[in-house]
XYZ file of C-alpha atoms in Angstrom:
654
model
C 10.305 36.053 86.707
C 9.588 38.967 83.934
C 13.372 39.886 83.998
C 14.408 36.070 83.588
C 11.774 35.776 80.821
C 13.274 38.437 78.900
C 16.756 37.419 79.317
C 15.959 33.877 78.245
C 14.190 35.417 75.046
C 17.219 37.610 74.401
C 19.666 34.647 74.440
C 17.328 32.627 72.460
C 17.390 35.096 69.517
C 21.050 35.857 70.016
C 21.689 32.160 69.454
C 19.299 31.864 66.426
C 21.280 34.712 64.814
C 24.474 33.149 65.319
C 23.141 30.065 63.811
C 21.942 31.953 60.646
C 24.929 34.099 60.239
C 27.111 30.449 60.268
C 24.673 29.037 57.882
C 25.086 32.299 55.633
C 28.916 31.923 55.718
C 29.085 28.415 54.540
C 31.089 28.334 51.366
C 30.116 26.825 47.764
C 31.497 23.519 47.108
C 33.434 22.707 43.834
C 30.742 20.294 42.381
C 28.711 22.694 40.102
C 32.008 24.509 38.774
C 33.341 21.109 37.723
C 29.943 19.881 36.277
C 29.708 22.813 34.380
C 33.348 22.455 33.017
C 32.603 18.676 31.868
C 29.581 19.766 30.353
C 31.327 22.397 28.408
C 34.290 20.553 27.231
C 31.964 17.796 26.003
C 30.236 20.604 23.824
C 33.520 22.453 23.033
C 31.784 25.424 24.520
C 32.812 26.432 28.035
C 30.993 29.953 28.230
C 29.474 28.873 31.458
C 32.716 28.347 33.181
C 34.851 31.062 35.042
C 38.672 30.660 34.754
C 41.420 31.871 36.809
C 43.112 33.662 33.826
C 41.566 34.425 30.418
C 37.898 34.855 29.561
C 35.714 31.680 28.455
C 35.707 33.204 24.824
C 39.615 33.069 25.081
C 39.330 29.197 26.112
C 37.013 28.509 23.479
C 39.231 29.657 20.822
C 42.085 27.640 22.382
C 39.542 24.617 22.554
C 38.592 25.190 18.591
C 42.336 24.838 17.914
C 42.897 21.775 20.000
C 40.188 20.024 18.324
C 40.160 21.279 14.730
C 41.875 17.676 13.693
C 39.195 15.593 15.174
C 36.663 16.908 12.842
C 32.962 16.527 14.267
C 34.237 13.937 17.033
C 33.633 14.985 20.416
C 34.064 13.276 23.636
C 31.682 12.640 26.446
C 32.936 14.075 29.677
C 31.675 13.288 33.275
C 33.053 14.425 36.585
C 35.000 11.159 38.000
C 35.501 12.666 41.625
C 36.623 15.743 43.116
C 39.252 16.096 45.896
C 39.528 19.323 48.092
C 42.997 20.345 49.336
C 42.940 19.513 53.314
C 45.287 22.089 53.983
C 43.801 25.059 51.561
C 40.114 25.389 51.775
C 40.181 27.524 48.519
C 41.700 24.617 46.280
C 40.373 21.337 44.751
C 41.167 19.166 41.851
C 38.280 17.774 39.669
C 39.034 14.255 37.890
C 37.551 14.103 34.271
C 36.578 10.957 32.711
C 36.543 11.077 28.903
C 35.069 8.877 26.454
C 35.337 9.175 22.731
C 33.825 7.359 19.883
C 36.670 8.043 17.291
C 35.467 5.781 14.738
C 31.930 6.948 15.152
C 30.336 3.339 15.564
C 28.179 4.672 18.573
C 30.578 2.613 21.277
C 33.469 4.345 23.008
C 36.823 3.333 21.653
C 39.217 6.021 23.730
C 38.593 6.411 27.376
C 41.085 8.284 29.905
C 40.907 10.692 32.653
C 42.504 13.887 33.154
C 42.782 16.542 36.137
C 41.475 20.226 36.221
C 42.621 22.388 39.147
C 39.989 24.617 40.745
C 40.528 27.976 42.749
C 38.096 29.723 44.866
C 37.617 33.215 43.766
C 37.270 36.496 45.750
C 33.277 36.009 45.727
C 33.626 32.461 46.663
C 33.010 31.143 43.181
C 35.105 28.351 41.997
C 37.263 29.010 38.900
C 39.002 26.746 36.693
C 42.877 26.815 36.164
C 42.847 26.274 32.341
C 45.413 24.431 30.747
C 45.682 22.109 27.107
C 46.442 19.311 29.637
C 42.703 19.416 30.781
C 41.630 17.894 27.521
C 44.227 15.454 27.213
C 47.554 14.985 29.599
C 50.032 15.479 26.905
C 48.869 18.474 25.260
C 50.664 21.577 25.622
C 50.360 25.285 24.102
C 50.109 24.962 20.436
C 49.285 21.537 20.137
C 46.247 19.950 18.749
C 44.555 16.543 18.296
C 44.519 14.950 14.845
C 41.960 12.128 13.960
C 43.413 10.400 10.608
C 41.827 7.758 8.499
C 44.427 6.745 5.917
C 43.150 4.427 2.904
C 45.385 2.241 0.777
C 45.019 1.940 -3.120
C 41.728 0.445 -4.139
C 41.923 -3.050 -5.597
C 40.930 -3.835 -9.410
C 37.869 -5.867 -10.423
C 39.158 -8.751 -12.764
C 37.993 -10.600 -15.671
C 38.025 -14.346 -16.340
C 41.606 -14.190 -16.706
C 42.648 -12.381 -14.011
C 43.243 -9.058 -16.210
C 42.085 -5.478 -14.579
C 38.395 -4.708 -15.697
C 38.249 -1.869 -13.580
C 41.471 -0.302 -12.509
C 42.913 2.974 -11.556
C 43.273 5.122 -14.657
C 44.223 8.972 -15.311
C 41.196 11.536 -15.095
C 40.909 15.160 -15.174
C 38.926 16.779 -12.550
C 37.115 19.838 -14.023
C 35.556 22.590 -11.510
C 35.497 26.004 -10.128
C 38.388 27.012 -7.834
C 36.664 29.400 -5.482
C 40.044 31.274 -4.346
C 40.299 32.444 -7.817
C 37.343 34.390 -7.916
C 35.417 37.258 -6.356
C 32.386 36.638 -4.744
C 30.377 38.348 -7.177
C 32.182 36.387 -10.021
C 31.165 33.052 -8.430
C 27.615 32.285 -9.611
C 28.408 33.365 -13.280
C 31.559 30.952 -13.493
C 29.544 28.193 -12.038
C 26.519 28.505 -14.430
C 28.829 28.693 -17.455
C 30.776 25.726 -16.539
C 27.493 23.593 -16.013
C 26.201 24.701 -19.123
C 29.496 23.604 -21.121
C 29.658 20.003 -19.192
C 26.056 19.456 -19.264
C 24.995 20.060 -15.552
C 21.866 21.843 -14.012
C 23.270 25.515 -13.883
C 21.016 26.255 -11.004
C 22.009 23.124 -8.721
C 25.761 23.453 -9.702
C 25.581 27.232 -8.821
C 24.102 26.313 -5.360
C 26.747 23.783 -4.822
C 29.547 26.052 -5.536
C 27.856 29.005 -3.283
C 27.424 26.495 -0.447
C 31.140 25.254 -0.578
C 33.804 26.938 1.742
C 35.625 30.023 0.502
C 38.983 28.063 -0.290
C 36.652 25.072 -1.834
C 37.584 23.411 -5.391
C 34.019 22.491 -6.345
C 34.108 19.480 -8.735
C 31.748 19.377 -11.861
C 32.898 16.414 -13.669
C 35.473 13.987 -14.116
C 36.819 13.439 -17.490
C 39.133 10.394 -18.657
C 42.162 11.849 -20.101
C 42.225 9.272 -22.946
C 38.660 10.021 -23.907
C 36.924 12.956 -25.615
C 34.806 14.976 -23.217
C 32.410 18.019 -23.338
C 35.233 20.318 -22.508
C 38.188 21.828 -24.651
C 41.100 23.617 -23.045
C 39.924 26.538 -24.995
C 36.401 26.507 -23.794
C 37.733 26.166 -20.143
C 40.107 29.029 -20.520
C 37.087 31.244 -21.321
C 35.595 30.761 -17.836
C 37.306 32.345 -15.114
C 37.873 30.070 -12.175
C 37.249 26.910 -14.022
C 40.197 24.614 -13.693
C 41.300 20.899 -14.249
C 43.406 18.880 -12.097
C 44.830 15.558 -13.093
C 44.128 12.677 -10.844
C 43.198 8.902 -11.063
C 39.708 7.362 -10.479
C 38.827 3.688 -10.788
C 37.314 3.137 -14.033
C 36.135 0.521 -16.506
C 37.821 0.262 -19.873
C 35.100 2.469 -21.248
C 31.984 5.006 -19.721
C 29.337 2.094 -20.657
C 31.083 -1.266 -20.066
C 29.154 -3.476 -17.806
C 28.250 -0.251 -15.840
C 24.896 -1.683 -14.436
C 26.848 -4.549 -12.992
C 30.576 -3.226 -12.351
C 29.075 -0.112 -10.728
C 31.149 3.488 -10.098
C 33.312 4.940 -7.586
C 32.993 8.318 -6.436
C 33.060 10.720 -3.557
C 31.182 9.304 -0.865
C 27.397 10.930 -0.346
C 25.999 12.243 2.719
C 23.613 9.180 3.032
C 26.546 6.887 2.680
C 28.667 8.949 5.128
C 25.716 8.704 7.517
C 25.742 4.892 7.121
C 29.380 4.216 7.081
C 29.878 4.184 11.064
C 32.544 6.631 10.639
C 34.435 4.664 8.013
C 33.590 7.439 5.368
C 34.330 11.099 5.664
C 33.641 13.836 3.296
C 35.620 13.639 0.000
C 36.517 9.915 0.250
C 36.048 7.697 -2.640
C 33.889 4.599 -1.971
C 31.596 2.351 -4.309
C 28.349 4.088 -5.232
C 26.799 1.473 -7.123
C 27.064 -2.287 -8.505
C 29.818 -4.432 -7.452
C 31.859 -1.603 -6.557
C 29.439 -0.823 -3.886
C 28.656 -4.465 -2.799
C 32.260 -5.436 -2.442
C 33.197 -2.060 -1.098
C 35.002 -3.665 2.207
C 36.994 -6.149 -0.208
C 38.057 -3.700 -2.785
C 38.980 -1.011 -0.507
C 40.164 -2.717 2.486
C 39.695 -1.567 5.873
C 41.027 2.119 6.500
C 43.391 2.706 9.147
C 42.498 5.063 11.706
C 44.857 6.941 14.439
C 44.757 9.775 16.967
C 48.102 11.892 17.100
C 48.969 15.102 18.720
C 50.356 17.511 16.249
C 52.943 20.082 17.574
C 53.674 23.654 16.283
C 56.977 22.305 15.403
C 55.577 19.971 12.767
C 56.299 16.930 14.725
C 53.684 14.326 15.741
C 53.389 12.071 18.940
C 51.017 8.947 18.498
C 48.409 8.946 20.894
C 45.877 5.949 19.760
C 46.149 3.434 16.784
C 42.344 2.703 16.749
C 42.552 -0.059 13.843
C 45.305 -1.108 11.699
C 44.674 -0.686 7.950
C 43.683 -4.090 6.078
C 44.764 -4.941 2.470
C 42.373 -4.534 -0.431
C 41.744 -7.694 -2.237
C 40.952 -7.757 -6.139
C 37.655 -9.163 -6.874
C 37.640 -11.737 -9.849
C 34.520 -11.968 -12.059
C 33.847 -14.648 -14.903
C 33.362 -11.733 -17.508
C 34.946 -12.328 -20.968
C 35.713 -8.516 -21.895
C 35.662 -9.393 -25.702
C 32.418 -10.973 -25.655
C 31.025 -8.308 -23.080
C 32.197 -5.656 -25.710
C 30.684 -7.458 -28.472
C 27.265 -7.780 -26.883
C 27.139 -4.246 -25.885
C 28.055 -2.913 -29.288
C 25.040 -5.119 -30.857
C 22.713 -3.526 -28.289
C 24.025 0.045 -28.995
C 20.934 1.106 -31.272
C 18.114 -1.011 -29.340
C 15.716 1.833 -28.058
C 13.896 -0.168 -25.553
C 15.218 -2.123 -22.450
C 17.382 -5.113 -23.940
C 19.913 -7.426 -22.651
C 22.507 -10.316 -23.597
C 23.406 -12.614 -21.419
C 26.283 -15.413 -22.265
C 27.028 -18.544 -20.066
C 29.678 -21.067 -20.558
C 27.602 -24.387 -20.037
C 30.753 -26.353 -18.858
C 31.322 -24.078 -15.773
C 28.220 -22.090 -15.316
C 30.420 -19.000 -15.533
C 28.528 -16.200 -16.930
C 30.476 -14.493 -19.625
C 28.327 -11.605 -20.484
C 25.981 -9.292 -18.679
C 25.074 -6.739 -21.243
C 22.309 -4.117 -20.952
C 21.484 -1.821 -23.875
C 21.131 1.732 -23.654
C 17.521 1.666 -23.349
C 17.586 -0.016 -20.087
C 18.632 3.453 -18.939
C 21.165 1.957 -16.452
C 18.753 -0.657 -14.963
C 20.049 -4.147 -14.581
C 17.785 -5.630 -17.246
C 20.052 -8.540 -17.752
C 20.132 -9.831 -14.246
C 17.170 -8.295 -12.460
C 14.490 -8.046 -15.124
C 11.083 -9.859 -14.793
C 9.378 -10.650 -17.831
C 7.251 -13.493 -19.387
C 9.330 -15.776 -21.297
C 6.862 -16.605 -24.058
C 7.415 -19.439 -26.445
C 11.161 -19.947 -25.291
C 9.519 -21.467 -22.233
C 8.311 -24.329 -24.238
C 11.643 -25.643 -23.656
C 10.555 -26.683 -19.929
C 6.999 -27.652 -21.404
C 8.597 -29.981 -23.885
C 10.885 -31.301 -21.005
C 7.642 -31.979 -18.804
C 5.792 -33.789 -21.898
C 8.877 -35.987 -22.338
C 8.571 -37.078 -18.620
C 4.971 -37.966 -19.380
C 6.267 -40.335 -22.188
C 5.598 -37.931 -25.098
C 8.419 -38.010 -27.762
C 9.486 -35.510 -30.309
C 7.707 -37.460 -32.955
C 4.630 -37.695 -30.901
C 1.591 -36.442 -32.687
C -0.117 -33.392 -30.982
C -2.978 -31.130 -32.406
C -2.183 -27.634 -33.607
C -5.486 -25.965 -34.198
C -5.767 -22.317 -35.500
C -7.011 -21.208 -32.339
C -8.243 -22.488 -29.186
C -10.620 -21.539 -26.303
C -9.957 -22.267 -22.636
C -12.667 -21.391 -20.016
C -13.830 -18.707 -22.366
C -10.084 -17.277 -23.230
C -9.168 -17.489 -27.045
C -5.645 -18.515 -27.721
C -4.133 -17.989 -31.094
C -0.609 -18.694 -33.127
C 1.236 -15.955 -34.170
C -0.177 -14.207 -37.438
C 2.666 -15.409 -39.477
C 2.472 -19.010 -38.029
C 2.622 -21.313 -41.335
C -0.551 -22.905 -42.268
C 0.999 -26.279 -43.382
C 1.802 -26.947 -39.928
C -1.903 -26.482 -38.480
C -3.675 -29.695 -37.757
C -2.139 -33.010 -36.332
C 1.709 -32.661 -36.307
C 4.608 -34.054 -34.710
C 5.819 -32.186 -31.149
C 8.965 -31.224 -32.762
C 7.097 -29.518 -35.497
C 5.009 -28.076 -33.054
C 8.198 -26.786 -31.040
C 9.974 -25.586 -34.152
C 7.333 -23.618 -35.674
C 6.152 -22.626 -32.002
C 2.229 -23.630 -32.243
C 0.738 -22.181 -28.934
C -2.478 -23.909 -29.166
C -0.645 -27.367 -29.435
C 1.138 -26.735 -26.563
C -1.959 -25.703 -24.737
C -3.676 -28.827 -25.807
C -1.170 -30.678 -23.596
C -2.648 -28.982 -20.412
C -4.245 -32.170 -19.079
C -1.088 -34.019 -20.121
C 1.339 -31.810 -17.880
C -0.016 -30.444 -14.309
C 1.089 -27.151 -13.190
C 3.163 -28.680 -10.365
C 5.015 -30.849 -13.012
C 5.611 -27.828 -15.297
C 7.298 -25.856 -12.370
C 9.301 -29.078 -11.623
C 10.617 -29.122 -15.245
C 11.313 -25.578 -15.290
C 13.248 -25.738 -11.930
C 15.197 -28.638 -13.379
C 16.529 -26.238 -16.026
C 17.649 -23.749 -13.406
C 14.308 -21.597 -13.860
C 13.291 -20.572 -10.397
C 16.337 -21.866 -8.649
C 18.239 -19.565 -6.609
C 22.000 -19.775 -6.848
C 24.819 -18.038 -4.693
C 26.513 -16.288 -7.899
C 28.054 -13.320 -6.118
C 25.655 -10.803 -7.433
C 21.697 -10.126 -6.801
C 19.706 -11.808 -9.611
C 16.238 -12.764 -10.315
C 16.342 -16.541 -11.448
C 12.744 -16.837 -12.524
C 9.635 -17.572 -11.056
C 6.892 -20.577 -11.854
C 3.857 -20.945 -10.015
C 3.407 -24.403 -8.458
C -0.316 -24.336 -8.582
C -2.424 -22.952 -11.557
C -5.487 -24.159 -13.476
C -7.809 -23.193 -16.305
C -6.564 -20.262 -18.535
C -3.808 -19.685 -15.741
C -2.540 -23.185 -16.425
C -2.906 -22.944 -20.055
C -0.961 -19.406 -20.124
C 1.832 -21.056 -18.350
C 2.458 -23.758 -20.837
C 3.449 -21.142 -23.506
C 5.454 -18.800 -21.256
C 2.556 -16.119 -20.408
C 0.412 -15.475 -17.444
C 2.377 -15.589 -14.175
C 5.603 -17.152 -15.259
C 8.585 -14.751 -15.282
C 12.228 -14.739 -15.974
C 14.965 -12.546 -16.328
C 17.541 -12.799 -19.318
C 19.898 -14.657 -16.812
C 17.555 -17.323 -16.222
C 17.047 -18.063 -19.635
C 20.637 -18.420 -20.283
C 20.857 -21.005 -17.466
C 18.086 -22.748 -18.924
C 19.644 -22.921 -22.329
C 22.865 -23.869 -20.678
C 21.308 -26.803 -18.754
C 20.347 -28.019 -22.088
C 23.566 -27.515 -23.424
C 25.249 -29.290 -20.401
C 22.851 -32.160 -20.105
C 22.257 -31.345 -16.501
C 21.155 -28.226 -14.399
C 23.891 -25.593 -14.578
C 24.427 -23.258 -11.440
C 25.469 -19.854 -12.738
C 28.458 -17.762 -11.159
C 29.699 -14.540 -11.788
C 31.899 -13.855 -9.029
C 34.522 -16.356 -8.225
C 34.302 -17.571 -4.516
C 38.153 -17.415 -3.815
C 38.172 -13.761 -4.085
C 34.557 -12.826 -2.848
C 34.879 -12.123 0.650
C 32.277 -12.079 3.075
C 31.248 -8.601 2.455
C 29.080 -9.127 -0.789
C 25.509 -9.422 -0.535
C 24.825 -13.182 -1.965
C 22.333 -13.485 -4.568
C 20.709 -16.738 -3.194
C 18.606 -14.786 -0.596
C 15.036 -14.868 -1.200
C 14.788 -10.788 -1.262
C 17.536 -11.083 -3.913
C 16.084 -13.942 -6.286
C 12.680 -12.435 -6.060
C 10.999 -15.769 -7.101
C 7.781 -17.058 -5.608
C 9.282 -20.100 -4.442
C 12.792 -20.419 -5.306
C 14.565 -23.906 -5.326
C 17.911 -24.236 -3.489
C 20.680 -24.592 -6.091
C 22.151 -27.472 -3.724
C 19.343 -29.617 -5.025
C 21.171 -30.800 -8.211
C 17.660 -31.746 -9.964
C 16.753 -34.678 -11.867
C 17.280 -33.453 -15.420
C 19.240 -36.122 -17.626
C 21.523 -36.657 -20.499
C 18.861 -38.271 -22.502
C 16.251 -35.496 -21.761
C 18.862 -33.084 -22.856
C 19.501 -34.846 -26.079
C 15.681 -34.951 -27.047
C 15.637 -31.106 -26.319
C 18.878 -30.476 -28.416
C 17.491 -32.295 -31.385
C 14.249 -30.403 -30.834
C 16.113 -26.863 -30.489
C 18.251 -27.700 -33.402
C 15.196 -28.090 -35.447
C 14.205 -24.671 -34.591
C 17.054 -23.560 -36.773
C 16.860 -25.782 -39.545
C 13.215 -25.800 -39.896
C 11.676 -23.122 -37.509
C 11.883 -19.526 -36.897
C 15.671 -19.443 -36.445
C 16.845 -20.277 -39.702
C 18.750 -16.974 -39.652
C 21.264 -18.686 -37.547
C 21.733 -21.905 -39.899
C 25.015 -20.403 -41.269
C 26.780 -19.117 -38.346
C 30.278 -20.585 -38.203
C 31.452 -23.176 -36.070
C 29.559 -25.988 -34.120
C 25.702 -26.675 -35.033
C 23.450 -23.876 -33.350
C 20.437 -25.056 -31.155
C 17.769 -22.405 -30.543
C 14.333 -21.298 -29.501
C 12.745 -17.998 -30.167
C 9.792 -16.449 -28.117
C 7.345 -13.649 -28.211
C 5.648 -12.563 -25.069
C 2.377 -10.309 -25.077
C 2.271 -7.667 -22.389
C 0.045 -4.552 -21.583
C -3.590 -3.884 -22.352
C -3.268 -2.275 -26.056
C -4.785 -3.624 -29.226
C -2.786 -5.397 -30.654
C -0.526 -6.205 -27.180
C 3.076 -4.924 -27.131
C 5.649 -7.804 -27.183
C 8.815 -8.829 -25.612
C 11.101 -10.633 -27.977
C 13.362 -13.403 -26.983
C 15.985 -15.867 -28.537
C 18.041 -18.712 -26.753
C 20.685 -20.335 -28.468
C 23.323 -22.997 -27.540
C 26.594 -23.475 -29.715
C 29.241 -25.571 -28.525
C 30.286 -24.267 -24.900
C 28.518 -21.302 -25.128
C 24.798 -20.441 -24.197
C 23.171 -17.123 -24.952
C 19.722 -15.387 -24.045
C 18.873 -12.270 -26.066
C 15.891 -10.289 -24.977
C 14.163 -6.885 -26.233
C 11.566 -5.252 -24.470
C 9.619 -3.968 -26.760
C 9.995 -5.694 -30.063
C 8.443 -7.418 -32.782
C 8.716 -11.206 -33.089
C 11.523 -13.176 -31.279
C 12.631 -14.159 -34.677
C 12.425 -10.832 -36.259
C 13.653 -8.564 -33.415
C 15.945 -10.701 -31.257
C 17.161 -13.243 -34.129
C 19.292 -10.717 -35.858
C 20.805 -9.462 -32.726
C 21.696 -13.477 -31.569
C 23.220 -14.022 -35.204
C 25.281 -10.640 -34.710
C 26.411 -12.209 -31.236
C 27.353 -15.772 -32.351
C 29.182 -14.634 -35.507
C 31.085 -11.866 -33.259
C 32.052 -14.761 -30.808
C 32.871 -16.990 -33.710
C 35.266 -14.064 -34.770
C 33.399 -13.372 -37.746
C 33.197 -9.564 -38.727
């Protein structure tokens, strides 16, 4: 028994040893090697992969060359399957699935499979047999993949006659050309050029330092037909400073309707990130205004292709991701002569200011002018200010609807107290019109207390309704973001009293008051238009949205309102009286058809005396105009001369 027991034990141990030896001699599968290759190709770094010939570093260098034309775009790579050779245990083939997001919109748009041959090495580790075809079947030595975005000519922004307002114009690009400088010369050259052209020297020097060694770092773009901050002699004195002739999309002048039309320039990092691959560094794009809002229409859709570029300077098409679509011009209703006139008139106004002109018969916006004091802000369309006495046009309409006529008697005391708050007339108010006077005289002389005394006749909702019938607070799809005004539908006490004279919570933009004046001129509510519908592709943000109109409770422009021709006739009569007998006498000798007007002064701030906004609105024939000065005196003294200059100029007078 002892011998048999020992023999059984020996046999068992021997069997176990053979089993362990068999397990230890089992060779690894190619799965891990294929997975490592896929991960490395996705990162363009195959350092974790061994190859049958060449080192990982050498393959990485080749990969870098193969992918250089793809920018930052890299594929997602997965192992689709592995087939081991049934006749050769040391051979296998991996199928690799590629998914590229070529246009960088987060969705794969180019998918295919390739194969990679694997061989088992001497230590049983699997090695990849590298070839460019592992990346893409048609690639050979010396080839590279190239992603190309091609853009057509940018379309023009047109005026009301179809002539270009913004179009391609010759410019000079001025900057530092780094290849022409030694490294220790770059900082001094950049600082000198920045000083010359008015840039921050530290910021521009840092920009030059961060650019590549072969870069041209643009400082400014200067019109070829205009004087700039540089001269050829001054540039020649700065080593490395150069100029390149080019073209850029520009308006007639640097300031022409700039806040409205916007600018075109090199895409910012933020715009590139938001573009879903449409923009690349160096691309020109709309940066502001209509140029940015209607970018897709004005630039068209860039085409995008992937090609193989061969060392023989030939190419093979691989993928047309999207065809290029042509740009379409954008037509506006602007009148360039009147726009230039308005901007010239506002040139010396230090505070924010604006002139908006509308053609009542069509609603076409003819001018959107902002003065230099607006500092680039869109005061004309987006400003929100109390209208002061110009709002008495709406209050008068509400009174007419209550049976009051222009000749009805109203009470105009020197001062009036409502719920403890004292209201006064302007210090220049004529004493001859204190007491019981006709509504037309209260309107012409702008008696605040007379209109506040009607607070029991005109309720707040009726006031808001009258304003809406003139277009104030009525959103419209005019093609650009705009503030159309805001009139509270409910108010009582001092808030209601203030609303009657365009103070309190009543807010308008110069556009909104121009619309109201145009409505009086036409005899029905006018809907403003600035970008003509037949050229405004569905790429722009409409101005009728609640966010763009910014009104407390905007009325839809599709509701025509109830403003009548008879009401318009009464308001026109009263507005003519402002010119013949009231605060706008300076407009009496304007050539052409009779001028109708209303002046306004709106107090704001907490100072004593308070600061004031100055307003004037006018209608002459088929022209309605609103003039605004953010920090003026009276509407008649600050806004009146500007309005006269505009109407004289519009009539062709010097």
